[in-house]
Amino acid sequence: MALSIGVDVGGTKIAAGVVDEEGAVLERIQRASPANDRASILDTIVDCALELKESRPEAVAVGIGAAGFVSSDRNTMASGTNLDWTGVRIGDVVAERVGLPVIVENDANAAGWAEARFGAGAGKRNVLVVTLGTGVGGAIVIDGRLVRGAAGFAAEIGHINVEPDGRPCGCGQRGCLERYGSGTALGVNGWELARFQPSYAARIIELSGGNPEHISGKAVTAAAREGDPAALECYARLGDALGSGLADLCAVLDPEVIVLTGGLTEAGDILLTPVRESLDAHLTARAHRPAIPVVISSSGQEAGLIGAADLARQD
C-alpha cells in the first residue's frame, strides 16, 4: 500500500501526517507556524516531512496544502495569504531538501479533495465543497477530478457576487458571497440588528459582554442555540445568501452533493435548514432535476493534510 506525507500549513500551526490509500492517518505531528518568517516556515515544513519520512521510509511523495493562490504548476505560491511566501517555489525547495516529489495545493482544495474522496462526498464524482469560516472558500470536483482552472485559481467560491454594490470585500469588489455567508458575516448581521433594534437583539448584545461593537458570529450562534429570534434571523439572512449563491453555482456545475465544512457548520441544523430552503427556492429547474443534498462534512480537522497527501500520491 503506497503511503504519502501530507502537510497542512496554517497561520498558527503546521500539521503533518503519513496517510494511506484509504485516507487513514497513520502518524501525525504538529508544530507552531512561524507565519511571519518565510525561511522558518519552510524549515518547519521540511523538518516535519523528514521526521515522517524517517519513520515511514516507504512514503512516496509529499503534498503541501497552504492558504493562497497556488500557480497551475502546483509548485509556486503566486500570492500568499497571511504567510510570507508570495513568489516562492515551495515545491522545489522542499523536494530538494526532503528527497521526495512534492506538490503544493491550495488548502481549501486539499481539504475539499479529502471530503470528496473519503468524507461526506465519497462515492460521488461531482462534488461541491464549501468552506465556511472567517471567509468562504471551497473546492470543486467534476468527473472525479479536482478543478484548478487555467491559472490554478479556480473555486474561489467566496467571491461570486450575490449582492450588486453590496458590502465591500477584501478582494476589492463589493457584494461577494463571503461578505454575506461567512462567520464574519454572521457577526455583521448581529451588529446591524443591535445597532438599529437593540431591544430585539438584547440577548446577542448580552452574550457579547454588553458591547454591541464586540458582536461576533460565536455570540450569535450561542443565542441561536437558545432559540433567540434575533439570532435565528441572523442565520436566516446568512442562509438565504448562501443558498442563493449555491444555486448559482449549481446552475453551472450541477453537483451530486454539496458538502459544507468549516467552523460555521458546528451550528448544525440552525445553519442547514435556511441554506437548504434558500437553495430549493433559487435552484434552476428544481422540479425537473435530482435533488442536490446539502450535508455537513465528516473528515474533521485532518482533512487538509489527508487531501494534500492523497493528491501528491496520485500525482
PDB file of C-alpha atoms in Angstrom:
ATOM      1  CA  MET A   1       0.000   0.000   0.000  1.00  0.00           C
ATOM      2  CA  ALA A   2       1.513   3.316  -1.109  1.00  0.00           C
ATOM      3  CA  LEU A   3       1.931   5.901   1.634  1.00  0.00           C
ATOM      4  CA  SER A   4       2.374   9.640   1.264  1.00  0.00           C
ATOM      5  CA  ILE A   5       3.021  12.588   3.541  1.00  0.00           C
ATOM      6  CA  GLY A   6       0.572  15.463   3.861  1.00  0.00           C
ATOM      7  CA  VAL A   7       1.371  18.862   5.345  1.00  0.00           C
ATOM      8  CA  ASP A   8      -1.362  21.364   6.220  1.00  0.00           C
ATOM      9  CA  VAL A   9       0.146  24.829   6.676  1.00  0.00           C
ATOM     10  CA  GLY A  10      -1.897  27.362   8.649  1.00  0.00           C
ATOM     11  CA  GLY A  11      -1.259  30.730  10.175  1.00  0.00           C
ATOM     12  CA  THR A  12      -0.920  29.327  13.699  1.00  0.00           C
ATOM     13  CA  LYS A  13       0.054  25.674  13.226  1.00  0.00           C
ATOM     14  CA  ILE A  14       1.548  23.227  10.767  1.00  0.00           C
ATOM     15  CA  ALA A  15       0.083  19.721  10.904  1.00  0.00           C
ATOM     16  CA  ALA A  16       1.645  16.816   9.032  1.00  0.00           C
ATOM     17  CA  GLY A  17       0.925  13.136   8.755  1.00  0.00           C
ATOM     18  CA  VAL A  18       1.527   9.884   6.914  1.00  0.00           C
ATOM     19  CA  VAL A  19      -1.609   8.876   5.006  1.00  0.00           C
ATOM     20  CA  ASP A  20      -2.503   5.574   3.339  1.00  0.00           C
ATOM     21  CA  GLU A  21      -4.553   4.955   0.202  1.00  0.00           C
ATOM     22  CA  GLU A  22      -7.786   4.799   2.210  1.00  0.00           C
ATOM     23  CA  GLY A  23      -7.278   8.248   3.698  1.00  0.00           C
ATOM     24  CA  ALA A  24      -6.274   6.970   7.133  1.00  0.00           C
ATOM     25  CA  VAL A  25      -3.672   8.984   9.060  1.00  0.00           C
ATOM     26  CA  LEU A  26      -1.091   6.521  10.351  1.00  0.00           C
ATOM     27  CA  GLU A  27       1.156   9.030  12.093  1.00  0.00           C
ATOM     28  CA  ARG A  28       0.698  12.709  12.864  1.00  0.00           C
ATOM     29  CA  ILE A  29       2.841  15.557  14.184  1.00  0.00           C
ATOM     30  CA  GLN A  30       2.173  19.249  14.752  1.00  0.00           C
ATOM     31  CA  ARG A  31       4.352  22.336  15.074  1.00  0.00           C
ATOM     32  CA  ALA A  32       3.736  26.025  15.696  1.00  0.00           C
ATOM     33  CA  SER A  33       3.627  28.034  12.480  1.00  0.00           C
ATOM     34  CA  PRO A  34       6.205  30.853  12.251  1.00  0.00           C
ATOM     35  CA  ALA A  35       3.905  32.737   9.886  1.00  0.00           C
ATOM     36  CA  ASN A  36       5.965  35.930   9.707  1.00  0.00           C
ATOM     37  CA  ASP A  37       9.251  34.266   8.769  1.00  0.00           C
ATOM     38  CA  ARG A  38       9.497  32.742   5.305  1.00  0.00           C
ATOM     39  CA  ALA A  39      12.656  30.726   5.995  1.00  0.00           C
ATOM     40  CA  SER A  40      11.274  29.363   9.256  1.00  0.00           C
ATOM     41  CA  ILE A  41       8.025  28.266   7.594  1.00  0.00           C
ATOM     42  CA  LEU A  42       9.945  26.269   5.016  1.00  0.00           C
ATOM     43  CA  ASP A  43      12.313  24.878   7.658  1.00  0.00           C
ATOM     44  CA  THR A  44       9.344  23.676   9.722  1.00  0.00           C
ATOM     45  CA  ILE A  45       7.685  22.008   6.722  1.00  0.00           C
ATOM     46  CA  VAL A  46      10.937  20.271   5.830  1.00  0.00           C
ATOM     47  CA  ASP A  47      11.555  19.156   9.426  1.00  0.00           C
ATOM     48  CA  CYS A  48       8.058  17.649   9.638  1.00  0.00           C
ATOM     49  CA  ALA A  49       8.418  15.854   6.309  1.00  0.00           C
ATOM     50  CA  LEU A  50      11.871  14.483   7.185  1.00  0.00           C
ATOM     51  CA  GLU A  51      10.699  13.226  10.573  1.00  0.00           C
ATOM     52  CA  LEU A  52       7.788  11.385   8.985  1.00  0.00           C
ATOM     53  CA  LYS A  53       9.934  10.088   6.130  1.00  0.00           C
ATOM     54  CA  GLU A  54      12.398   8.635   8.638  1.00  0.00           C
ATOM     55  CA  SER A  55       9.553   6.924  10.453  1.00  0.00           C
ATOM     56  CA  ARG A  56       7.912   5.700   7.238  1.00  0.00           C
ATOM     57  CA  PRO A  57      10.631   5.398   4.555  1.00  0.00           C
ATOM     58  CA  GLU A  58       8.143   3.792   2.159  1.00  0.00           C
ATOM     59  CA  ALA A  59       6.365   7.154   1.702  1.00  0.00           C
ATOM     60  CA  VAL A  60       6.475   8.084  -1.992  1.00  0.00           C
ATOM     61  CA  ALA A  61       5.590  11.788  -2.093  1.00  0.00           C
ATOM     62  CA  VAL A  62       4.791  14.920  -0.096  1.00  0.00           C
ATOM     63  CA  GLY A  63       1.711  17.106  -0.535  1.00  0.00           C
ATOM     64  CA  ILE A  64       1.529  20.604   0.961  1.00  0.00           C
ATOM     65  CA  GLY A  65      -1.757  22.424   1.472  1.00  0.00           C
ATOM     66  CA  ALA A  66      -1.374  26.167   2.043  1.00  0.00           C
ATOM     67  CA  ALA A  67      -3.573  29.255   2.041  1.00  0.00           C
ATOM     68  CA  GLY A  68      -3.133  31.416  -1.036  1.00  0.00           C
ATOM     69  CA  PHE A  69      -3.181  31.317  -4.821  1.00  0.00           C
ATOM     70  CA  VAL A  70      -1.083  28.345  -5.933  1.00  0.00           C
ATOM     71  CA  SER A  71       0.026  28.507  -9.573  1.00  0.00           C
ATOM     72  CA  SER A  72      -1.041  25.834 -12.036  1.00  0.00           C
ATOM     73  CA  ASP A  73       2.464  24.318 -11.827  1.00  0.00           C
ATOM     74  CA  ARG A  74       1.441  23.137  -8.307  1.00  0.00           C
ATOM     75  CA  ASN A  75       4.786  24.383  -7.106  1.00  0.00           C
ATOM     76  CA  THR A  76       4.740  28.161  -6.794  1.00  0.00           C
ATOM     77  CA  MET A  77       2.822  30.380  -4.367  1.00  0.00           C
ATOM     78  CA  ALA A  78       1.600  33.105  -6.710  1.00  0.00           C
ATOM     79  CA  SER A  79       0.099  35.102  -3.852  1.00  0.00           C
ATOM     80  CA  GLY A  80       0.277  34.084  -0.206  1.00  0.00           C
ATOM     81  CA  THR A  81      -2.489  34.610   2.329  1.00  0.00           C
ATOM     82  CA  ASN A  82      -1.318  35.510   5.844  1.00  0.00           C
ATOM     83  CA  LEU A  83       2.035  33.798   5.178  1.00  0.00           C
ATOM     84  CA  ASP A  84       5.197  35.448   3.898  1.00  0.00           C
ATOM     85  CA  TRP A  85       5.946  33.386   0.797  1.00  0.00           C
ATOM     86  CA  THR A  86       4.476  35.021  -2.295  1.00  0.00           C
ATOM     87  CA  GLY A  87       6.553  34.002  -5.300  1.00  0.00           C
ATOM     88  CA  VAL A  88       8.323  31.123  -3.532  1.00  0.00           C
ATOM     89  CA  ARG A  89       8.728  27.872  -5.470  1.00  0.00           C
ATOM     90  CA  ILE A  90       7.734  25.878  -2.405  1.00  0.00           C
ATOM     91  CA  GLY A  91       7.675  22.507  -4.116  1.00  0.00           C
ATOM     92  CA  ASP A  92      11.224  22.811  -5.453  1.00  0.00           C
ATOM     93  CA  VAL A  93      12.602  23.999  -2.116  1.00  0.00           C
ATOM     94  CA  VAL A  94      11.013  21.197  -0.096  1.00  0.00           C
ATOM     95  CA  ALA A  95      11.701  18.465  -2.683  1.00  0.00           C
ATOM     96  CA  GLU A  96      15.413  19.289  -2.777  1.00  0.00           C
ATOM     97  CA  ARG A  97      15.736  19.039   0.996  1.00  0.00           C
ATOM     98  CA  VAL A  98      13.432  16.073   1.622  1.00  0.00           C
ATOM     99  CA  GLY A  99      14.338  13.964  -1.395  1.00  0.00           C
ATOM    100  CA  LEU A 100      10.771  13.165  -2.450  1.00  0.00           C
ATOM    101  CA  PRO A 101       8.453  14.538  -5.153  1.00  0.00           C
ATOM    102  CA  VAL A 102       6.378  17.444  -3.785  1.00  0.00           C
ATOM    103  CA  ILE A 103       3.137  19.040  -4.946  1.00  0.00           C
ATOM    104  CA  VAL A 104       1.629  22.212  -3.496  1.00  0.00           C
ATOM    105  CA  GLU A 105      -2.122  22.774  -3.369  1.00  0.00           C
ATOM    106  CA  ASN A 106      -4.420  25.490  -2.108  1.00  0.00           C
ATOM    107  CA  ASP A 107      -5.525  24.487   1.404  1.00  0.00           C
ATOM    108  CA  ALA A 108      -9.240  24.618   0.597  1.00  0.00           C
ATOM    109  CA  ASN A 109      -8.675  22.435  -2.466  1.00  0.00           C
ATOM    110  CA  ALA A 110      -6.734  19.931  -0.384  1.00  0.00           C
ATOM    111  CA  ALA A 111      -9.372  19.746   2.356  1.00  0.00           C
ATOM    112  CA  GLY A 112     -12.153  19.636  -0.219  1.00  0.00           C
ATOM    113  CA  TRP A 113     -10.481  16.781  -2.068  1.00  0.00           C
ATOM    114  CA  ALA A 114     -10.305  14.775   1.159  1.00  0.00           C
ATOM    115  CA  GLU A 115     -14.003  15.401   1.745  1.00  0.00           C
ATOM    116  CA  ALA A 116     -14.894  14.352  -1.787  1.00  0.00           C
ATOM    117  CA  ARG A 117     -12.694  11.243  -1.711  1.00  0.00           C
ATOM    118  CA  PHE A 118     -13.084   9.942   1.821  1.00  0.00           C
ATOM    119  CA  GLY A 119     -15.710  12.063   3.593  1.00  0.00           C
ATOM    120  CA  ALA A 120     -19.298  13.112   3.006  1.00  0.00           C
ATOM    121  CA  GLY A 121     -18.778  13.170  -0.774  1.00  0.00           C
ATOM    122  CA  ALA A 122     -17.268   9.681  -1.016  1.00  0.00           C
ATOM    123  CA  GLY A 123     -18.689   7.639  -3.880  1.00  0.00           C
ATOM    124  CA  LYS A 124     -19.742  10.740  -5.841  1.00  0.00           C
ATOM    125  CA  ARG A 125     -17.900  12.011  -8.915  1.00  0.00           C
ATOM    126  CA  ASN A 126     -19.321  15.547  -8.907  1.00  0.00           C
ATOM    127  CA  VAL A 127     -18.952  17.289  -5.554  1.00  0.00           C
ATOM    128  CA  LEU A 128     -19.044  20.922  -4.464  1.00  0.00           C
ATOM    129  CA  VAL A 129     -17.286  21.523  -1.137  1.00  0.00           C
ATOM    130  CA  VAL A 130     -17.834  24.886   0.563  1.00  0.00           C
ATOM    131  CA  THR A 131     -15.716  26.033   3.493  1.00  0.00           C
ATOM    132  CA  LEU A 132     -17.496  28.353   5.933  1.00  0.00           C
ATOM    133  CA  GLY A 133     -15.268  30.069   8.443  1.00  0.00           C
ATOM    134  CA  THR A 134     -13.959  33.604   8.724  1.00  0.00           C
ATOM    135  CA  GLY A 135     -14.396  33.675   4.960  1.00  0.00           C
ATOM    136  CA  VAL A 136     -15.882  31.376   2.319  1.00  0.00           C
ATOM    137  CA  GLY A 137     -13.777  29.031   0.208  1.00  0.00           C
ATOM    138  CA  GLY A 138     -14.118  25.622  -1.286  1.00  0.00           C
ATOM    139  CA  ALA A 139     -13.239  23.013  -3.846  1.00  0.00           C
ATOM    140  CA  ILE A 140     -14.875  21.654  -6.989  1.00  0.00           C
ATOM    141  CA  VAL A 141     -14.622  18.048  -8.124  1.00  0.00           C
ATOM    142  CA  ILE A 142     -16.041  17.249 -11.576  1.00  0.00           C
ATOM    143  CA  ASP A 143     -15.974  13.742 -13.057  1.00  0.00           C
ATOM    144  CA  GLY A 144     -13.698  12.693 -10.215  1.00  0.00           C
ATOM    145  CA  ARG A 145     -11.084  15.379 -10.874  1.00  0.00           C
ATOM    146  CA  LEU A 146     -10.210  18.464  -8.865  1.00  0.00           C
ATOM    147  CA  VAL A 147     -10.908  21.626 -10.873  1.00  0.00           C
ATOM    148  CA  ARG A 148      -7.972  24.050 -10.685  1.00  0.00           C
ATOM    149  CA  GLY A 149      -8.553  26.278 -13.722  1.00  0.00           C
ATOM    150  CA  ALA A 150      -6.075  27.785 -16.181  1.00  0.00           C
ATOM    151  CA  ALA A 151      -4.025  29.706 -13.602  1.00  0.00           C
ATOM    152  CA  GLY A 152      -4.714  27.385 -10.678  1.00  0.00           C
ATOM    153  CA  PHE A 153      -7.102  29.853  -9.045  1.00  0.00           C
ATOM    154  CA  ALA A 154     -10.460  28.086  -9.543  1.00  0.00           C
ATOM    155  CA  ALA A 155     -13.051  27.515  -6.792  1.00  0.00           C
ATOM    156  CA  GLU A 156     -12.813  30.964  -5.177  1.00  0.00           C
ATOM    157  CA  ILE A 157     -16.432  30.406  -4.210  1.00  0.00           C
ATOM    158  CA  GLY A 158     -16.493  33.232  -1.697  1.00  0.00           C
ATOM    159  CA  HIS A 159     -16.038  35.823  -4.409  1.00  0.00           C
ATOM    160  CA  ILE A 160     -19.033  35.218  -6.612  1.00  0.00           C
ATOM    161  CA  ASN A 161     -21.364  38.218  -6.457  1.00  0.00           C
ATOM    162  CA  VAL A 162     -24.635  37.801  -4.565  1.00  0.00           C
ATOM    163  CA  GLU A 163     -25.439  41.471  -3.854  1.00  0.00           C
ATOM    164  CA  PRO A 164     -24.601  44.077  -6.524  1.00  0.00           C
ATOM    165  CA  ASP A 165     -22.952  47.113  -4.921  1.00  0.00           C
ATOM    166  CA  GLY A 166     -23.199  45.347  -1.544  1.00  0.00           C
ATOM    167  CA  ARG A 167     -20.779  45.195   1.340  1.00  0.00           C
ATOM    168  CA  PRO A 168     -17.142  45.879   0.423  1.00  0.00           C
ATOM    169  CA  CYS A 169     -14.905  42.809   0.311  1.00  0.00           C
ATOM    170  CA  GLY A 170     -11.205  42.399   0.989  1.00  0.00           C
ATOM    171  CA  CYS A 171     -10.743  41.249  -2.615  1.00  0.00           C
ATOM    172  CA  GLY A 172     -11.513  44.771  -3.808  1.00  0.00           C
ATOM    173  CA  GLN A 173     -15.031  44.056  -5.073  1.00  0.00           C
ATOM    174  CA  ARG A 174     -18.447  44.510  -3.451  1.00  0.00           C
ATOM    175  CA  GLY A 175     -21.260  42.113  -2.674  1.00  0.00           C
ATOM    176  CA  CYS A 176     -19.198  38.899  -2.556  1.00  0.00           C
ATOM    177  CA  LEU A 177     -20.730  35.756  -1.050  1.00  0.00           C
ATOM    178  CA  GLU A 178     -18.013  35.867   1.602  1.00  0.00           C
ATOM    179  CA  ARG A 179     -19.459  39.129   2.934  1.00  0.00           C
ATOM    180  CA  TYR A 180     -22.898  37.537   3.422  1.00  0.00           C
ATOM    181  CA  GLY A 181     -22.347  33.817   4.011  1.00  0.00           C
ATOM    182  CA  SER A 182     -19.373  33.536   6.396  1.00  0.00           C
ATOM    183  CA  GLY A 183     -18.843  33.538  10.140  1.00  0.00           C
ATOM    184  CA  THR A 184     -17.732  37.143   9.846  1.00  0.00           C
ATOM    185  CA  ALA A 185     -20.935  37.994   8.001  1.00  0.00           C
ATOM    186  CA  LEU A 186     -22.969  36.358  10.768  1.00  0.00           C
ATOM    187  CA  GLY A 187     -21.389  38.745  13.254  1.00  0.00           C
ATOM    188  CA  VAL A 188     -22.149  41.694  10.967  1.00  0.00           C
ATOM    189  CA  ASN A 189     -25.784  40.596  10.794  1.00  0.00           C
ATOM    190  CA  GLY A 190     -25.910  40.616  14.593  1.00  0.00           C
ATOM    191  CA  TRP A 191     -24.200  44.010  14.774  1.00  0.00           C
ATOM    192  CA  GLU A 192     -26.718  45.529  12.348  1.00  0.00           C
ATOM    193  CA  LEU A 193     -29.659  44.283  14.403  1.00  0.00           C
ATOM    194  CA  ALA A 194     -28.039  45.517  17.618  1.00  0.00           C
ATOM    195  CA  ARG A 195     -27.465  48.934  16.135  1.00  0.00           C
ATOM    196  CA  PHE A 196     -30.957  49.510  14.806  1.00  0.00           C
ATOM    197  CA  GLN A 197     -33.063  47.210  17.021  1.00  0.00           C
ATOM    198  CA  PRO A 198     -31.150  46.927  20.308  1.00  0.00           C
ATOM    199  CA  SER A 199     -34.088  45.640  22.341  1.00  0.00           C
ATOM    200  CA  TYR A 200     -34.741  42.900  19.775  1.00  0.00           C
ATOM    201  CA  ALA A 201     -31.049  41.933  19.774  1.00  0.00           C
ATOM    202  CA  ALA A 202     -30.684  42.179  23.554  1.00  0.00           C
ATOM    203  CA  ARG A 203     -29.588  38.574  24.045  1.00  0.00           C
ATOM    204  CA  ILE A 204     -26.918  38.826  21.347  1.00  0.00           C
ATOM    205  CA  ILE A 205     -25.616  42.010  22.979  1.00  0.00           C
ATOM    206  CA  GLU A 206     -25.622  40.350  26.394  1.00  0.00           C
ATOM    207  CA  LEU A 207     -23.592  37.404  25.095  1.00  0.00           C
ATOM    208  CA  SER A 208     -21.142  39.904  23.594  1.00  0.00           C
ATOM    209  CA  GLY A 209     -20.305  41.331  27.016  1.00  0.00           C
ATOM    210  CA  GLY A 210     -22.911  44.066  26.724  1.00  0.00           C
ATOM    211  CA  ASN A 211     -20.992  45.849  23.961  1.00  0.00           C
ATOM    212  CA  PRO A 212     -22.657  45.885  20.502  1.00  0.00           C
ATOM    213  CA  GLU A 213     -19.282  46.667  18.934  1.00  0.00           C
ATOM    214  CA  HIS A 214     -17.962  43.300  20.089  1.00  0.00           C
ATOM    215  CA  ILE A 215     -20.634  41.143  18.491  1.00  0.00           C
ATOM    216  CA  SER A 216     -19.209  38.055  16.795  1.00  0.00           C
ATOM    217  CA  GLY A 217     -20.545  35.068  14.946  1.00  0.00           C
ATOM    218  CA  LYS A 218     -19.926  32.971  18.073  1.00  0.00           C
ATOM    219  CA  ALA A 219     -22.228  35.184  20.145  1.00  0.00           C
ATOM    220  CA  VAL A 220     -24.935  34.987  17.502  1.00  0.00           C
ATOM    221  CA  THR A 221     -24.600  31.198  17.369  1.00  0.00           C
ATOM    222  CA  ALA A 222     -24.827  30.899  21.153  1.00  0.00           C
ATOM    223  CA  ALA A 223     -28.024  32.953  21.145  1.00  0.00           C
ATOM    224  CA  ALA A 224     -29.438  30.968  18.222  1.00  0.00           C
ATOM    225  CA  ARG A 225     -28.917  27.730  20.125  1.00  0.00           C
ATOM    226  CA  GLU A 226     -31.108  29.198  22.866  1.00  0.00           C
ATOM    227  CA  GLY A 227     -33.806  29.893  20.275  1.00  0.00           C
ATOM    228  CA  ASP A 228     -33.325  33.676  20.322  1.00  0.00           C
ATOM    229  CA  PRO A 229     -35.442  35.150  17.476  1.00  0.00           C
ATOM    230  CA  ALA A 230     -32.927  37.835  16.545  1.00  0.00           C
ATOM    231  CA  ALA A 231     -30.081  35.339  16.300  1.00  0.00           C
ATOM    232  CA  LEU A 232     -32.210  32.969  14.236  1.00  0.00           C
ATOM    233  CA  GLU A 233     -32.992  35.878  11.933  1.00  0.00           C
ATOM    234  CA  CYS A 234     -29.245  36.435  11.513  1.00  0.00           C
ATOM    235  CA  TYR A 235     -28.906  32.817  10.443  1.00  0.00           C
ATOM    236  CA  ALA A 236     -31.904  33.110   8.127  1.00  0.00           C
ATOM    237  CA  ARG A 237     -30.276  36.060   6.360  1.00  0.00           C
ATOM    238  CA  LEU A 238     -26.988  34.203   6.090  1.00  0.00           C
ATOM    239  CA  GLY A 239     -28.708  31.040   4.881  1.00  0.00           C
ATOM    240  CA  ASP A 240     -30.661  32.935   2.238  1.00  0.00           C
ATOM    241  CA  ALA A 241     -27.496  34.496   0.804  1.00  0.00           C
ATOM    242  CA  LEU A 242     -25.567  31.256   0.932  1.00  0.00           C
ATOM    243  CA  GLY A 243     -28.360  29.203  -0.607  1.00  0.00           C
ATOM    244  CA  SER A 244     -28.768  31.730  -3.409  1.00  0.00           C
ATOM    245  CA  GLY A 245     -25.052  31.641  -4.162  1.00  0.00           C
ATOM    246  CA  LEU A 246     -25.005  27.849  -4.118  1.00  0.00           C
ATOM    247  CA  ALA A 247     -27.941  27.763  -6.528  1.00  0.00           C
ATOM    248  CA  ASP A 248     -25.950  29.889  -8.984  1.00  0.00           C
ATOM    249  CA  LEU A 249     -23.022  27.509  -8.668  1.00  0.00           C
ATOM    250  CA  CYS A 250     -25.313  24.517  -9.205  1.00  0.00           C
ATOM    251  CA  ALA A 251     -26.581  26.051 -12.431  1.00  0.00           C
ATOM    252  CA  VAL A 252     -23.000  25.958 -13.720  1.00  0.00           C
ATOM    253  CA  LEU A 253     -21.565  22.840 -12.049  1.00  0.00           C
ATOM    254  CA  ASP A 254     -24.555  20.517 -11.489  1.00  0.00           C
ATOM    255  CA  PRO A 255     -23.026  18.689  -8.487  1.00  0.00           C
ATOM    256  CA  GLU A 256     -24.400  15.483  -6.994  1.00  0.00           C
ATOM    257  CA  VAL A 257     -23.910  16.775  -3.463  1.00  0.00           C
ATOM    258  CA  ILE A 258     -22.857  19.958  -1.669  1.00  0.00           C
ATOM    259  CA  VAL A 259     -20.655  19.447   1.378  1.00  0.00           C
ATOM    260  CA  LEU A 260     -20.358  22.266   3.908  1.00  0.00           C
ATOM    261  CA  THR A 261     -17.291  22.347   6.116  1.00  0.00           C
ATOM    262  CA  GLY A 262     -15.580  24.781   8.478  1.00  0.00           C
ATOM    263  CA  GLY A 263     -16.312  26.249  11.884  1.00  0.00           C
ATOM    264  CA  LEU A 264     -19.716  27.661  10.980  1.00  0.00           C
ATOM    265  CA  THR A 265     -21.098  24.162  10.376  1.00  0.00           C
ATOM    266  CA  GLU A 266     -20.942  23.481  14.125  1.00  0.00           C
ATOM    267  CA  ALA A 267     -24.345  25.203  14.220  1.00  0.00           C
ATOM    268  CA  GLY A 268     -25.828  22.116  12.549  1.00  0.00           C
ATOM    269  CA  ASP A 269     -29.474  22.430  11.533  1.00  0.00           C
ATOM    270  CA  ILE A 270     -29.546  26.097  12.590  1.00  0.00           C
ATOM    271  CA  LEU A 271     -27.405  26.645   9.505  1.00  0.00           C
ATOM    272  CA  LEU A 272     -28.530  23.774   7.283  1.00  0.00           C
ATOM    273  CA  THR A 273     -32.260  24.480   7.400  1.00  0.00           C
ATOM    274  CA  PRO A 274     -32.198  28.037   5.953  1.00  0.00           C
ATOM    275  CA  VAL A 275     -29.465  27.099   3.463  1.00  0.00           C
ATOM    276  CA  ARG A 276     -31.472  24.165   2.135  1.00  0.00           C
ATOM    277  CA  GLU A 277     -34.653  26.234   1.944  1.00  0.00           C
ATOM    278  CA  SER A 278     -32.907  29.010   0.039  1.00  0.00           C
ATOM    279  CA  LEU A 279     -31.173  26.590  -2.343  1.00  0.00           C
ATOM    280  CA  ASP A 280     -34.501  24.938  -3.119  1.00  0.00           C
ATOM    281  CA  ALA A 281     -36.141  28.303  -3.742  1.00  0.00           C
ATOM    282  CA  HIS A 282     -33.411  29.552  -6.098  1.00  0.00           C
ATOM    283  CA  LEU A 283     -32.326  26.341  -7.854  1.00  0.00           C
ATOM    284  CA  THR A 284     -32.799  26.382 -11.615  1.00  0.00           C
ATOM    285  CA  ALA A 285     -35.207  23.707 -12.928  1.00  0.00           C
ATOM    286  CA  ARG A 286     -35.569  22.255  -9.447  1.00  0.00           C
ATOM    287  CA  ALA A 287     -38.786  20.438 -10.419  1.00  0.00           C
ATOM    288  CA  HIS A 288     -37.020  18.575 -13.230  1.00  0.00           C
ATOM    289  CA  ARG A 289     -33.681  17.566 -11.717  1.00  0.00           C
ATOM    290  CA  PRO A 290     -32.494  15.193  -8.999  1.00  0.00           C
ATOM    291  CA  ALA A 291     -32.343  16.733  -5.553  1.00  0.00           C
ATOM    292  CA  ILE A 292     -28.961  18.147  -4.576  1.00  0.00           C
ATOM    293  CA  PRO A 293     -28.399  17.301  -0.917  1.00  0.00           C
ATOM    294  CA  VAL A 294     -26.562  19.755   1.322  1.00  0.00           C
ATOM    295  CA  VAL A 295     -24.653  17.937   4.059  1.00  0.00           C
ATOM    296  CA  ILE A 296     -22.040  18.695   6.705  1.00  0.00           C
ATOM    297  CA  SER A 297     -18.516  17.366   6.303  1.00  0.00           C
ATOM    298  CA  SER A 298     -17.265  14.256   8.053  1.00  0.00           C
ATOM    299  CA  SER A 299     -13.471  14.453   7.547  1.00  0.00           C
ATOM    300  CA  GLY A 300     -12.692  16.607  10.576  1.00  0.00           C
ATOM    301  CA  GLN A 301      -9.621  18.698  11.319  1.00  0.00           C
ATOM    302  CA  GLU A 302      -7.214  16.438   9.413  1.00  0.00           C
ATOM    303  CA  ALA A 303      -8.871  16.927   6.017  1.00  0.00           C
ATOM    304  CA  GLY A 304      -6.196  19.341   4.795  1.00  0.00           C
ATOM    305  CA  LEU A 305      -3.252  17.024   5.327  1.00  0.00           C
ATOM    306  CA  ILE A 306      -5.217  13.983   4.118  1.00  0.00           C
ATOM    307  CA  GLY A 307      -6.188  15.711   0.882  1.00  0.00           C
ATOM    308  CA  ALA A 308      -2.695  17.060   0.254  1.00  0.00           C
ATOM    309  CA  ALA A 309      -1.164  13.624   0.811  1.00  0.00           C
ATOM    310  CA  ASP A 310      -3.660  11.889  -1.472  1.00  0.00           C
ATOM    311  CA  LEU A 311      -3.185  14.424  -4.266  1.00  0.00           C
ATOM    312  CA  ALA A 312       0.582  14.020  -4.026  1.00  0.00           C
ATOM    313  CA  ARG A 313       0.321  10.215  -4.227  1.00  0.00           C
ATOM    314  CA  GLN A 314      -1.960  10.386  -7.247  1.00  0.00           C
ATOM    315  CA  ASP A 315       0.265  12.901  -8.974  1.00  0.00           C
TER     316      ASP A 315
END
